[in-house]
Amino acid sequence: MRRYVFGHPIETEAVLEKPPVTTDVMTELQVGASEEFPLTFSMEMDEDDIVYGLGENVRGINKRGWLYTSHNSDDPNHDEGKHSLYASHNFLLISGKKHLGLFFDTPGEVLFDVGYQHYNQLVISLPEGDVEVYTMEADSDLEVIRQFRHLIGKSYRAPKWAFGYGQCRWSYMTSDEVREVVQTHRKMGIPLDMLYLDIDYLDAYKDFTTNPKTFGDFDALVSDMQKEHIHLVPIIDAGVKMEDGYDFYEEGKRKGYFCKDENGEDFVVGVWPGDCCLPDMLNDEARAWFGDGYKFLLDKGIDGFWNDMNEPALFYSRKHLAEVFEQVGSFAEGNLDIQRFFEFKDMMTQISNNEEDYKSFYHNYKGQKIRHDKVHNLYGYYMTRSASEAFARLVPNREVLMFSRSSYIGMHRYAGIWQGDNKSWWSHLLMNLKMMPSLNMCGFLYTGADLGGFGDQTTEDLMIRWLSLGIFTPLMRNHSAMGTRMQEVYRFDAVEKMKGIIQLRYRLIPYLYQAYEKAINEDTMMFYPLGMVYPTDAIARRVEDQLLVGDDVMIAPIYEQNAVGRVVYLPEEMTLLRFRGAELVEQTPLPAGHHYVEMPLGDVCMFLRDGHQLQLARIVDSVADLDWDNLTFV
Ligand code: GLC
């Protein structure tokens, strides 16, 4: 492991115990500069090298052939043309004759050209010349990962119940609706452990409140749910509503805990409630204050949270909006020719998450005034850390579930993440699968995607197929956006099939949880690309749509509409385990090689490695009832 320092990097706290700085000239990468960038790193790759990493991002498990940018972005309409998603995870692993790990630790933007301009060239460019670079070489990919993970510290450990099934919707509008959703699951025998509360449980979208009209019985709701073994998991948003008389806002304002504009005034942005201020999560005192806000819900018995809009997502800033309002009238007159029309349109579409806005407010970070864009990628990390540190202070004996939308490496010690606003698209099901190992490498083990898809209209078969993948991911949550088809599994004709798949999840929890704990304890992964486990198998190294889950089983999900089976590659002899719903109905040993395996809707196939075993629990309605000692072994 080597650590190089370039310029004057801003501390991120991704790494807590740093190795000494290497003063030798860097040999792993060529250091340079270009017209556009004051600092670049490059290397020639072999034709056969695979480049793993970059955590939450678009495209393949092998990242070659595209450009990626570290810039935490709120983008519910992302597709494979994008370069950034909600998080920045600047770790790469070049796997070929050598095994080289690279970590670029900087809170600002980083551009990764992974064989995009030139297939054999890796070029990393920094708009600012400040970064700490860690390099790791070892005899295997997994050893590089172990070293990297050791460097960044142990991953967050979620409670066991967080491996149950969760139901979410933007939004369940009243406590009665929440009760009804839970009761329907219970009545129909569909297992459930978590019911998520989206923004409408809040009073006018104000953090750390509850809506007195629609959730007037919040305390009773929490305790009634607890009796049913249901954990309510409320959302917390980064922006704090500006409203006189709202205690939390007034306190933040009085104490100077919000991000400031260049004149030292609170910077005003728009999120759900309209005008908001952004807590300065990077300021130690403000961070402790924001974390203390969670006490309101902890005191009510809440033990799970999801942190949102923490890229931070900005609908608008008051400053920029004033400019827009000033100019917009001028477009009402005269002809809107191509130029004028697009000027008008761009003005409108660039109101949200505007880059100029990110350059218009400041943090007080470690006693220094720092412009937001220089530390942009840390905001979600520090918001989530504020909560985690508060839990340790306020409820040291409570196991708390928490995951965030935005993140940076380092945050993996405090919480999990979900994969952001996806769509009910088959391509996003596949993306969910591909992201799992990339995230694991970067320390994010408790993770999963919105099952069924968040935006757009899901279909019954997509829901079934996505659940069939989701039963393996630590976070297993069905979530959908306002205005889309209702997505609770009991809304579909095929509810019995879906129920069977969810029951299978519960049968798998002991296996999954031990794989998860092992990945934490041993700084390894829960989801492996085949190439990492069978490094000498040239075919396995190229497989992009199958994964090993834990040490014992391989999965090969269906991700295409109307498919009734698929080709599966077995790097070694394996036993096909076919589950019809929760029941194991077939065990067929198959030789190594390619096989076409039928997978009708409702069948879940797993492939058990030769000489390995899989433990299965009995079907239960919630993790609290799970019998961890009486397991069946296959
Ligand atoms: C964001 C979140 C999504 C949530 C919505 C409303 O888009 O990513 O999960 O449902 O906000 O709170």
Short mmCIF file of C-alpha atoms and ligand atoms in Angstrom, two decimals, residues 170 198-199 235 237 272 306 308-309 405 418 421 450 454 477 479, ligand 1:
data_model
loop_
_atom_site.label_atom_id
_atom_site.label_comp_id
_atom_site.label_asym_id
_atom_site.label_seq_id
_atom_site.Cartn_x
_atom_site.Cartn_y
_atom_site.Cartn_z
CA TRP A 170 -44.25 7.78 -1.91
CA ASP A 198 -42.10 8.80 2.97
CA ILE A 199 -42.34 12.59 3.21
CA ILE A 235 -37.42 9.41 5.80
CA ASP A 237 -34.47 15.06 4.24
CA TRP A 272 -40.17 19.75 -0.66
CA TRP A 306 -33.47 6.64 5.41
CA ASP A 308 -32.64 11.57 1.41
CA MET A 309 -32.00 14.54 -0.91
CA ARG A 405 -29.14 8.11 -0.90
CA TRP A 418 -29.97 2.42 -1.56
CA ASP A 421 -34.33 6.67 -7.93
CA ASP A 450 -36.03 0.00 -5.23
CA PHE A 454 -39.34 3.65 -8.46
CA ARG A 477 -37.46 -2.91 -0.33
CA HIS A 479 -40.68 1.26 -3.43
C1 GLC B 1 -36.66 11.12 -3.58
C2 GLC B 1 -36.26 9.75 -3.06
C3 GLC B 1 -37.43 8.80 -3.16
C4 GLC B 1 -38.60 9.39 -2.38
C5 GLC B 1 -38.95 10.78 -2.89
C6 GLC B 1 -39.97 11.46 -2.01
O1 GLC B 1 -36.92 11.06 -4.94
O2 GLC B 1 -35.16 9.26 -3.73
O3 GLC B 1 -37.09 7.54 -2.67
O4 GLC B 1 -39.72 8.56 -2.50
O5 GLC B 1 -37.80 11.59 -2.89
O6 GLC B 1 -39.51 11.61 -0.73
#
